[in-house]
Amino acid sequence: MSEAVVAPAEQVPAGANRSVGPGRLALRRLRKNKIGIFFGILFLIIVILCLLAPVYASHVAHQGPLDGTITGTVYGKDIVNQYSTGIGPTWHSRYLLGADSLGRDVAVRLLYGGRNSLEIGALATIITIVGATILGVCAGFFRGWVDTIISRILDIIWAYPALLLAIALGVSLAVTGVNIGPWHIAGTSNLVPSAIIGVVYIPYVARPIRGEVLTLREREYVDAARILGYNRFSIIVREILPNLFSTLLVFVALQLAQSIILEASLSFLGAGVQPPNPSWGTMLADGSSQIEVAPHLVLVPGIMLVVAVVSVNVFGDALRQAFDPRARIRVER
Amino acid sequence: MRLKYLVAGAAAAALTVSLAACGGGSNGSNGSTGGNGGGGGNATSTGGSSNDKPGGTLKLEGSVFPDSLDPDFGYTTQAQEADTMVYIPLLTYAEQQGTAGTQLIPGAAESLPQVSSDGLTYTLTLRKGLKFSDGSPVVASDFTLAVERSVRLPWGGASFLTGYIKGAADYADKKASSISGITTDNSTGKITIQLTQKYGAFPNVLAFVQTAPIPANTPFKVLSNTPPLGDGPYKFGKIVANQSYVLQKNPNYVQIPGISAGYVDEIDMTVQSNPDTEAQDVINNTADVFDPADTITGSALATVQQDTSRYAKIPSATTYYFFMDVTQKPFNNQDVREAVNMALDRPALSKLSGGSLTPGAFFLPPTIAGHTDGGYPWQSNVNASPSAATIAKAKNMVKAAGLANYPVTVWSQTKQPRQNYDTEYTRVLNEIGLKATLKVVADATYFQQIGNANNHAQTGFADWSQDFPNPSDFYLLLDARSIQPVNNENFGNVNDAHIQQQLKALEPIPATQLSSAAPKWQALDKYVAQKAYVAVFGYETLPKFFSDRVDFNKAIVNPVDYLLFNTVELTQ
């Protein structure tokens, strides 16, 4: 909202009811959504647990995520048996959730894998939101040839299924890494899958942003800013972006869930996090070949992945309902 | 031959295989397997048992596609299995299991070579009436073309040719337009080969499919998807790169004594990248053959081991090791290489194999002359995991060398359990103070990538199965003459004057006198261990595992050529 429009509101007589801002209204609605809050807290707990992975590894499990004991025993049993299968859950501090075929503690790898999965998901989401916002705002605000060029580029990326495009990029970049001028990012770096996931999802977010900007640029307060002589950059920063905030906030939550799923898919297929580094996707891949004799290797990361994604999705939906009541009405009808 | 897999033949192989395959019964597969040539290579196919039905399609699954189906370029076990059916070289191996299967018999040649008294001239005569699969005649000069292509493409074992055949090295270097040491007469079929130095195993070189005749118009480029025509009992059908290939019976195959014409009409090979799924497919009879080059572990192993009518472990002259490029840091430092060998947990690696790998540390495997049991300099007992004190000592050695935290990239195949071997190896390298990361690449191109000088592969998994039962075959991997820019098999780029000197002295010894030279080969192997040029971790056995549609006892896993598809017969 422009200063010119805000100014009269500040002249409300003392004692009159002050209007409540959209943000505060949204928070009120969000607090009423008990299910959304529950899943938001659940996701927060997962994040905290994953952040505490080093503490668990050093003080409870006494084993790092890449360390394995293939020939040893724990609580009187072989950690890895004669068929190269890891021990199941011990429900004790060591190998709480069992071991994989390399004698690595599944619980430790689960937490470290969660760190990688969440880190990549968060980085990818930032890349998607920032990239999509820049492109969507430019396309929607400037229209004309700028819109044409940006939209066609987005169309080209959109023409490829996100997973296939990500696999193609992931496989090639996992081997060579990324070389940008003097900078080199190793293929094993989490930045590689983060960048890939972030880029392939840009069209999916940039298009709706463009559409919303096309609407926003015709609003009266934007016309007023133009009349007051603000340049286009100022109008975008002071009028357009603040009004996009609630939309972007909803996209952040939903995109985080999408990014975590795509990371898991890529890692499962060998195009994301590179072994032996753990992620929930690589753990699923490692365990898939032994699903009959060691189902815990698949169940543990699989359940964690589902819980994390459902949590973010439900919380994201709650955010959407809170910030976009019209959408809620539509849903209720 | 790249080892990947294979079978091999050891002295005790025949007995063990017979016992394992037949449950101790009297129908031993060694010596008198139905449908296969007997000693001397004169027997021909005699048909199967009353339950066997000639014809049908054999479904083979494998986790890795051949590196190339071009006979003059491919060098993996998977390639060998297919090419052996399509191309018959001048000499070949008896269709037998165990040590009997290492016996040379005439293939495309009428008889074994005549060797001059100085051991430098070999004379053979091409068998009359041989045809390629399109019906065109095979002539003597087709052998020359095969050798020329193999050294020019180049085949990974090209040094077996350039190191001994007169003029082959100059031809490889494009200093000559032909190989002066090979002369042929197409009218008589006479082939004369002159060597620059005596090589006791040279008859075995003439049994490589890389020297098998190919048509005269075959271009000098790698033809992986459209391989040249061959003279064997099968021909290539449809090939889908990195996915599948088909072998069909060759209607123009001219029966060669000792080489079965084959029973099944077609062999369909399909890549199944997960060996566990591959094993399950054979258990469920949706596939007929589990590639002997793969390893059965995990969920399938317990099931498979219970059915001795479909499964047997085949002893194999195969060494599994980690190569270390001695021209690059940190492995150009002998202390670091010693530290690696000290800290390697060989029993752990054996466990990852599901028991198919026997821990070992010397380069030459059991059954090969010169193999050593015990006395390994860097671990007193390779069957025990290294102690904490040993690990600490290894770590100190790396630190003292000033190479602590030096970055190392460990190259790995995708397939299991090999990726697990490399993951464990990476852990060990980090444990002794290096900064190791894993680099996993596609199975089908793995050996080409680590053998490409431009990739500067520091270290990673490698294996070797015998091309022929002679220690000089294994020393191709440590022979400075075999270093080449692409398809290099000397992955560690080892160039040691003492090794070269010893090879020069030992190679002329005829195969018949290998036992007397064993102590000298043993001394050389101990020298290699002392220098820690490689980190050997074990010797592999191979799985012979079929569906219940296959006549288990008749199918032959040859110690050199692996599973001979032309001996496989379906029972239903």
PDB file of C-alpha atoms in Angstrom, chain A residues 128-328:
ATOM      1  CA  THR A 128      12.593 -21.356  -6.796  1.00  0.00           C
ATOM      2  CA  ILE A 129      10.854 -18.531  -4.953  1.00  0.00           C
ATOM      3  CA  VAL A 130      13.522 -15.924  -5.669  1.00  0.00           C
ATOM      4  CA  GLY A 131      13.887 -16.928  -9.314  1.00  0.00           C
ATOM      5  CA  ALA A 132      10.169 -17.240  -9.882  1.00  0.00           C
ATOM      6  CA  THR A 133       9.466 -13.927  -8.201  1.00  0.00           C
ATOM      7  CA  ILE A 134      11.999 -12.052 -10.308  1.00  0.00           C
ATOM      8  CA  LEU A 135      10.812 -13.614 -13.547  1.00  0.00           C
ATOM      9  CA  GLY A 136       7.113 -13.524 -12.724  1.00  0.00           C
ATOM     10  CA  VAL A 137       7.149  -9.911 -11.598  1.00  0.00           C
ATOM     11  CA  CYS A 138       9.188  -8.776 -14.599  1.00  0.00           C
ATOM     12  CA  ALA A 139       6.948 -10.654 -17.028  1.00  0.00           C
ATOM     13  CA  GLY A 140       3.719  -9.472 -15.432  1.00  0.00           C
ATOM     14  CA  PHE A 141       4.728  -5.910 -14.769  1.00  0.00           C
ATOM     15  CA  PHE A 142       6.578  -5.011 -17.943  1.00  0.00           C
ATOM     16  CA  ARG A 143       4.516  -7.161 -20.301  1.00  0.00           C
ATOM     17  CA  GLY A 144       5.342  -6.771 -24.014  1.00  0.00           C
ATOM     18  CA  TRP A 145       8.554  -8.345 -25.301  1.00  0.00           C
ATOM     19  CA  VAL A 146       9.876  -8.934 -21.787  1.00  0.00           C
ATOM     20  CA  ASP A 147       6.803 -11.004 -21.005  1.00  0.00           C
ATOM     21  CA  THR A 148       7.067 -12.831 -24.320  1.00  0.00           C
ATOM     22  CA  ILE A 149      10.700 -13.831 -23.834  1.00  0.00           C
ATOM     23  CA  ILE A 150      10.324 -14.859 -20.203  1.00  0.00           C
ATOM     24  CA  SER A 151       7.116 -16.754 -20.818  1.00  0.00           C
ATOM     25  CA  ARG A 152       8.580 -18.692 -23.733  1.00  0.00           C
ATOM     26  CA  ILE A 153      11.639 -19.648 -21.673  1.00  0.00           C
ATOM     27  CA  LEU A 154       9.356 -20.823 -18.898  1.00  0.00           C
ATOM     28  CA  ASP A 155       7.296 -22.726 -21.466  1.00  0.00           C
ATOM     29  CA  ILE A 156      10.411 -24.528 -22.677  1.00  0.00           C
ATOM     30  CA  ILE A 157      11.364 -25.599 -19.165  1.00  0.00           C
ATOM     31  CA  TRP A 158       7.770 -26.515 -18.441  1.00  0.00           C
ATOM     32  CA  ALA A 159       7.636 -28.671 -21.537  1.00  0.00           C
ATOM     33  CA  TYR A 160       9.900 -31.182 -19.817  1.00  0.00           C
ATOM     34  CA  PRO A 161       8.463 -33.194 -16.949  1.00  0.00           C
ATOM     35  CA  ALA A 162      10.132 -31.865 -13.813  1.00  0.00           C
ATOM     36  CA  LEU A 163      11.414 -35.267 -12.706  1.00  0.00           C
ATOM     37  CA  LEU A 164      12.907 -36.175 -16.082  1.00  0.00           C
ATOM     38  CA  LEU A 165      14.568 -32.799 -16.443  1.00  0.00           C
ATOM     39  CA  ALA A 166      15.958 -33.036 -12.931  1.00  0.00           C
ATOM     40  CA  ILE A 167      17.277 -36.549 -13.561  1.00  0.00           C
ATOM     41  CA  ALA A 168      18.998 -35.471 -16.761  1.00  0.00           C
ATOM     42  CA  LEU A 169      20.641 -32.525 -15.052  1.00  0.00           C
ATOM     43  CA  GLY A 170      21.414 -34.497 -11.907  1.00  0.00           C
ATOM     44  CA  VAL A 171      23.127 -37.374 -13.667  1.00  0.00           C
ATOM     45  CA  SER A 172      25.345 -35.141 -15.758  1.00  0.00           C
ATOM     46  CA  LEU A 173      26.218 -32.663 -13.038  1.00  0.00           C
ATOM     47  CA  ALA A 174      26.811 -35.346 -10.425  1.00  0.00           C
ATOM     48  CA  VAL A 175      29.798 -36.482 -12.459  1.00  0.00           C
ATOM     49  CA  THR A 176      31.214 -33.183 -13.659  1.00  0.00           C
ATOM     50  CA  GLY A 177      30.045 -30.799 -10.973  1.00  0.00           C
ATOM     51  CA  VAL A 178      29.226 -27.213 -11.873  1.00  0.00           C
ATOM     52  CA  ASN A 179      31.801 -24.853 -13.341  1.00  0.00           C
ATOM     53  CA  ILE A 180      30.894 -21.185 -13.405  1.00  0.00           C
ATOM     54  CA  GLY A 181      33.901 -19.109 -14.336  1.00  0.00           C
ATOM     55  CA  PRO A 182      36.495 -19.527 -11.610  1.00  0.00           C
ATOM     56  CA  TRP A 183      34.036 -21.262  -9.299  1.00  0.00           C
ATOM     57  CA  HIS A 184      33.670 -25.005  -9.175  1.00  0.00           C
ATOM     58  CA  ILE A 185      30.981 -26.853  -7.271  1.00  0.00           C
ATOM     59  CA  ALA A 186      31.780 -30.523  -6.793  1.00  0.00           C
ATOM     60  CA  GLY A 187      29.233 -33.034  -8.003  1.00  0.00           C
ATOM     61  CA  THR A 188      28.937 -34.359  -4.468  1.00  0.00           C
ATOM     62  CA  SER A 189      27.900 -30.966  -3.046  1.00  0.00           C
ATOM     63  CA  ASN A 190      24.333 -30.454  -1.858  1.00  0.00           C
ATOM     64  CA  LEU A 191      24.315 -27.250  -3.886  1.00  0.00           C
ATOM     65  CA  VAL A 192      24.041 -29.259  -7.084  1.00  0.00           C
ATOM     66  CA  PRO A 193      20.726 -31.023  -6.370  1.00  0.00           C
ATOM     67  CA  SER A 194      19.478 -27.858  -4.660  1.00  0.00           C
ATOM     68  CA  ALA A 195      20.110 -25.801  -7.768  1.00  0.00           C
ATOM     69  CA  ILE A 196      18.613 -28.431 -10.042  1.00  0.00           C
ATOM     70  CA  ILE A 197      15.427 -28.774  -8.036  1.00  0.00           C
ATOM     71  CA  GLY A 198      15.163 -25.039  -7.563  1.00  0.00           C
ATOM     72  CA  VAL A 199      15.466 -24.320 -11.275  1.00  0.00           C
ATOM     73  CA  VAL A 200      13.096 -26.979 -12.594  1.00  0.00           C
ATOM     74  CA  TYR A 201      10.296 -25.724 -10.353  1.00  0.00           C
ATOM     75  CA  ILE A 202      10.648 -22.034 -11.258  1.00  0.00           C
ATOM     76  CA  PRO A 203       8.028 -22.141 -14.054  1.00  0.00           C
ATOM     77  CA  TYR A 204       5.491 -23.741 -11.739  1.00  0.00           C
ATOM     78  CA  VAL A 205       5.686 -20.758  -9.392  1.00  0.00           C
ATOM     79  CA  ALA A 206       6.584 -17.971 -11.833  1.00  0.00           C
ATOM     80  CA  ARG A 207       3.443 -18.426 -13.909  1.00  0.00           C
ATOM     81  CA  PRO A 208       0.901 -17.824 -11.144  1.00  0.00           C
ATOM     82  CA  ILE A 209       3.014 -14.940  -9.847  1.00  0.00           C
ATOM     83  CA  ARG A 210       2.993 -13.395 -13.297  1.00  0.00           C
ATOM     84  CA  GLY A 211      -0.773 -13.727 -13.387  1.00  0.00           C
ATOM     85  CA  GLU A 212      -1.152 -12.071 -10.030  1.00  0.00           C
ATOM     86  CA  VAL A 213       1.182  -9.235 -10.976  1.00  0.00           C
ATOM     87  CA  LEU A 214      -0.847  -8.654 -14.137  1.00  0.00           C
ATOM     88  CA  THR A 215      -3.816  -8.022 -11.828  1.00  0.00           C
ATOM     89  CA  LEU A 216      -1.907  -6.027  -9.237  1.00  0.00           C
ATOM     90  CA  ARG A 217      -0.388  -3.635 -11.779  1.00  0.00           C
ATOM     91  CA  GLU A 218      -3.901  -2.462 -12.677  1.00  0.00           C
ATOM     92  CA  ARG A 219      -4.879  -1.616  -9.090  1.00  0.00           C
ATOM     93  CA  GLU A 220      -5.645   1.973  -8.128  1.00  0.00           C
ATOM     94  CA  TYR A 221      -2.743   2.329  -5.712  1.00  0.00           C
ATOM     95  CA  VAL A 222      -0.321   1.393  -8.470  1.00  0.00           C
ATOM     96  CA  ASP A 223      -1.883   4.016 -10.707  1.00  0.00           C
ATOM     97  CA  ALA A 224      -1.561   6.492  -7.854  1.00  0.00           C
ATOM     98  CA  ALA A 225       2.118   5.676  -7.446  1.00  0.00           C
ATOM     99  CA  ARG A 226       2.666   6.241 -11.135  1.00  0.00           C
ATOM    100  CA  ILE A 227       0.895   9.601 -10.930  1.00  0.00           C
ATOM    101  CA  LEU A 228       3.084  10.537  -7.966  1.00  0.00           C
ATOM    102  CA  GLY A 229       6.103   9.916 -10.154  1.00  0.00           C
ATOM    103  CA  TYR A 230       7.536   6.742  -8.669  1.00  0.00           C
ATOM    104  CA  ASN A 231       9.769   4.915 -11.096  1.00  0.00           C
ATOM    105  CA  ARG A 232       8.996   1.334 -12.066  1.00  0.00           C
ATOM    106  CA  PHE A 233      11.546  -0.188  -9.733  1.00  0.00           C
ATOM    107  CA  SER A 234      10.057   1.688  -6.784  1.00  0.00           C
ATOM    108  CA  ILE A 235       6.556   0.639  -7.766  1.00  0.00           C
ATOM    109  CA  ILE A 236       7.618  -3.019  -7.878  1.00  0.00           C
ATOM    110  CA  VAL A 237       9.400  -2.847  -4.534  1.00  0.00           C
ATOM    111  CA  ARG A 238       6.911  -0.673  -2.676  1.00  0.00           C
ATOM    112  CA  GLU A 239       3.588  -1.665  -4.219  1.00  0.00           C
ATOM    113  CA  ILE A 240       3.770  -5.000  -6.002  1.00  0.00           C
ATOM    114  CA  LEU A 241       6.041  -7.132  -3.794  1.00  0.00           C
ATOM    115  CA  PRO A 242       4.320  -6.340  -0.474  1.00  0.00           C
ATOM    116  CA  ASN A 243       1.045  -7.416  -1.990  1.00  0.00           C
ATOM    117  CA  LEU A 244       2.623 -10.637  -3.243  1.00  0.00           C
ATOM    118  CA  PHE A 245       3.893 -11.561   0.201  1.00  0.00           C
ATOM    119  CA  SER A 246       1.004 -13.717   1.303  1.00  0.00           C
ATOM    120  CA  THR A 247       1.037 -15.592  -2.003  1.00  0.00           C
ATOM    121  CA  LEU A 248       4.761 -16.202  -1.716  1.00  0.00           C
ATOM    122  CA  LEU A 249       4.435 -17.379   1.854  1.00  0.00           C
ATOM    123  CA  VAL A 250       1.960 -20.033   0.801  1.00  0.00           C
ATOM    124  CA  PHE A 251       4.194 -21.045  -2.089  1.00  0.00           C
ATOM    125  CA  VAL A 252       7.171 -21.427   0.248  1.00  0.00           C
ATOM    126  CA  ALA A 253       5.434 -24.058   2.344  1.00  0.00           C
ATOM    127  CA  LEU A 254       3.983 -25.976  -0.564  1.00  0.00           C
ATOM    128  CA  GLN A 255       7.200 -25.753  -2.582  1.00  0.00           C
ATOM    129  CA  LEU A 256       9.237 -27.023   0.366  1.00  0.00           C
ATOM    130  CA  ALA A 257       7.194 -30.209   0.352  1.00  0.00           C
ATOM    131  CA  GLN A 258       7.587 -30.564  -3.412  1.00  0.00           C
ATOM    132  CA  SER A 259      11.335 -30.028  -3.183  1.00  0.00           C
ATOM    133  CA  ILE A 260      11.780 -32.610  -0.441  1.00  0.00           C
ATOM    134  CA  ILE A 261       9.891 -35.164  -2.519  1.00  0.00           C
ATOM    135  CA  LEU A 262      11.893 -34.409  -5.652  1.00  0.00           C
ATOM    136  CA  GLU A 263      15.147 -34.595  -3.711  1.00  0.00           C
ATOM    137  CA  ALA A 264      14.167 -37.999  -2.417  1.00  0.00           C
ATOM    138  CA  SER A 265      13.231 -39.120  -5.924  1.00  0.00           C
ATOM    139  CA  LEU A 266      16.491 -37.892  -7.411  1.00  0.00           C
ATOM    140  CA  SER A 267      18.583 -39.407  -4.655  1.00  0.00           C
ATOM    141  CA  PHE A 268      16.706 -42.687  -4.981  1.00  0.00           C
ATOM    142  CA  LEU A 269      17.605 -42.718  -8.668  1.00  0.00           C
ATOM    143  CA  GLY A 270      21.231 -41.760  -8.012  1.00  0.00           C
ATOM    144  CA  ALA A 271      20.954 -38.242  -9.379  1.00  0.00           C
ATOM    145  CA  GLY A 272      20.667 -36.327  -6.121  1.00  0.00           C
ATOM    146  CA  VAL A 273      22.712 -36.702  -2.960  1.00  0.00           C
ATOM    147  CA  GLN A 274      25.715 -38.822  -3.829  1.00  0.00           C
ATOM    148  CA  PRO A 275      26.575 -41.890  -1.763  1.00  0.00           C
ATOM    149  CA  PRO A 276      27.836 -42.574   0.793  1.00  0.00           C
ATOM    150  CA  ASN A 277      26.270 -39.319   2.082  1.00  0.00           C
ATOM    151  CA  PRO A 278      22.830 -40.062   3.482  1.00  0.00           C
ATOM    152  CA  SER A 279      19.504 -38.585   2.549  1.00  0.00           C
ATOM    153  CA  TRP A 280      16.108 -40.142   2.904  1.00  0.00           C
ATOM    154  CA  GLY A 281      16.155 -40.873  -0.820  1.00  0.00           C
ATOM    155  CA  THR A 282      19.555 -42.590  -0.812  1.00  0.00           C
ATOM    156  CA  MET A 283      18.519 -44.596   2.241  1.00  0.00           C
ATOM    157  CA  LEU A 284      15.442 -45.799   0.383  1.00  0.00           C
ATOM    158  CA  ALA A 285      17.623 -46.749  -2.568  1.00  0.00           C
ATOM    159  CA  ASP A 286      20.135 -48.580  -0.375  1.00  0.00           C
ATOM    160  CA  GLY A 287      17.416 -50.505   1.376  1.00  0.00           C
ATOM    161  CA  SER A 288      15.283 -51.343  -1.626  1.00  0.00           C
ATOM    162  CA  SER A 289      17.420 -54.306  -2.640  1.00  0.00           C
ATOM    163  CA  GLN A 290      17.002 -55.881   0.786  1.00  0.00           C
ATOM    164  CA  ILE A 291      13.371 -55.086   1.411  1.00  0.00           C
ATOM    165  CA  GLU A 292      12.466 -58.721   2.019  1.00  0.00           C
ATOM    166  CA  VAL A 293      15.070 -59.447   4.647  1.00  0.00           C
ATOM    167  CA  ALA A 294      15.606 -55.996   6.117  1.00  0.00           C
ATOM    168  CA  PRO A 295      12.391 -54.000   5.654  1.00  0.00           C
ATOM    169  CA  HIS A 296      13.482 -51.515   8.307  1.00  0.00           C
ATOM    170  CA  LEU A 297      15.958 -50.071   5.812  1.00  0.00           C
ATOM    171  CA  VAL A 298      13.065 -48.852   3.684  1.00  0.00           C
ATOM    172  CA  LEU A 299      10.374 -48.343   6.288  1.00  0.00           C
ATOM    173  CA  VAL A 300      12.372 -46.001   8.505  1.00  0.00           C
ATOM    174  CA  PRO A 301      13.299 -43.363   5.898  1.00  0.00           C
ATOM    175  CA  GLY A 302      10.023 -43.913   4.086  1.00  0.00           C
ATOM    176  CA  ILE A 303       7.919 -43.150   7.138  1.00  0.00           C
ATOM    177  CA  MET A 304      10.047 -40.140   8.012  1.00  0.00           C
ATOM    178  CA  LEU A 305       9.723 -38.813   4.475  1.00  0.00           C
ATOM    179  CA  VAL A 306       5.956 -39.217   4.510  1.00  0.00           C
ATOM    180  CA  VAL A 307       5.573 -37.574   7.894  1.00  0.00           C
ATOM    181  CA  ALA A 308       7.764 -34.628   6.940  1.00  0.00           C
ATOM    182  CA  VAL A 309       6.053 -34.020   3.614  1.00  0.00           C
ATOM    183  CA  VAL A 310       2.545 -34.414   5.013  1.00  0.00           C
ATOM    184  CA  SER A 311       3.423 -32.017   7.826  1.00  0.00           C
ATOM    185  CA  VAL A 312       4.667 -29.340   5.482  1.00  0.00           C
ATOM    186  CA  ASN A 313       1.763 -29.851   3.122  1.00  0.00           C
ATOM    187  CA  VAL A 314      -0.912 -29.611   5.793  1.00  0.00           C
ATOM    188  CA  PHE A 315       0.752 -26.630   7.393  1.00  0.00           C
ATOM    189  CA  GLY A 316       1.150 -25.020   3.983  1.00  0.00           C
ATOM    190  CA  ASP A 317      -2.525 -25.562   3.295  1.00  0.00           C
ATOM    191  CA  ALA A 318      -3.336 -23.978   6.617  1.00  0.00           C
ATOM    192  CA  LEU A 319      -1.238 -20.990   5.631  1.00  0.00           C
ATOM    193  CA  ARG A 320      -3.042 -20.758   2.347  1.00  0.00           C
ATOM    194  CA  GLN A 321      -6.402 -20.824   4.072  1.00  0.00           C
ATOM    195  CA  ALA A 322      -5.249 -18.196   6.537  1.00  0.00           C
ATOM    196  CA  PHE A 323      -3.860 -15.790   3.979  1.00  0.00           C
ATOM    197  CA  ASP A 324      -6.414 -16.407   1.248  1.00  0.00           C
ATOM    198  CA  PRO A 325      -9.872 -16.627   2.838  1.00  0.00           C
ATOM    199  CA  ARG A 326     -11.525 -16.499  -0.574  1.00  0.00           C
ATOM    200  CA  ALA A 327      -9.848 -19.756  -1.391  1.00  0.00           C
ATOM    201  CA  ARG A 328     -11.139 -21.159   1.914  1.00  0.00           C
TER     202      ARG A 328
END
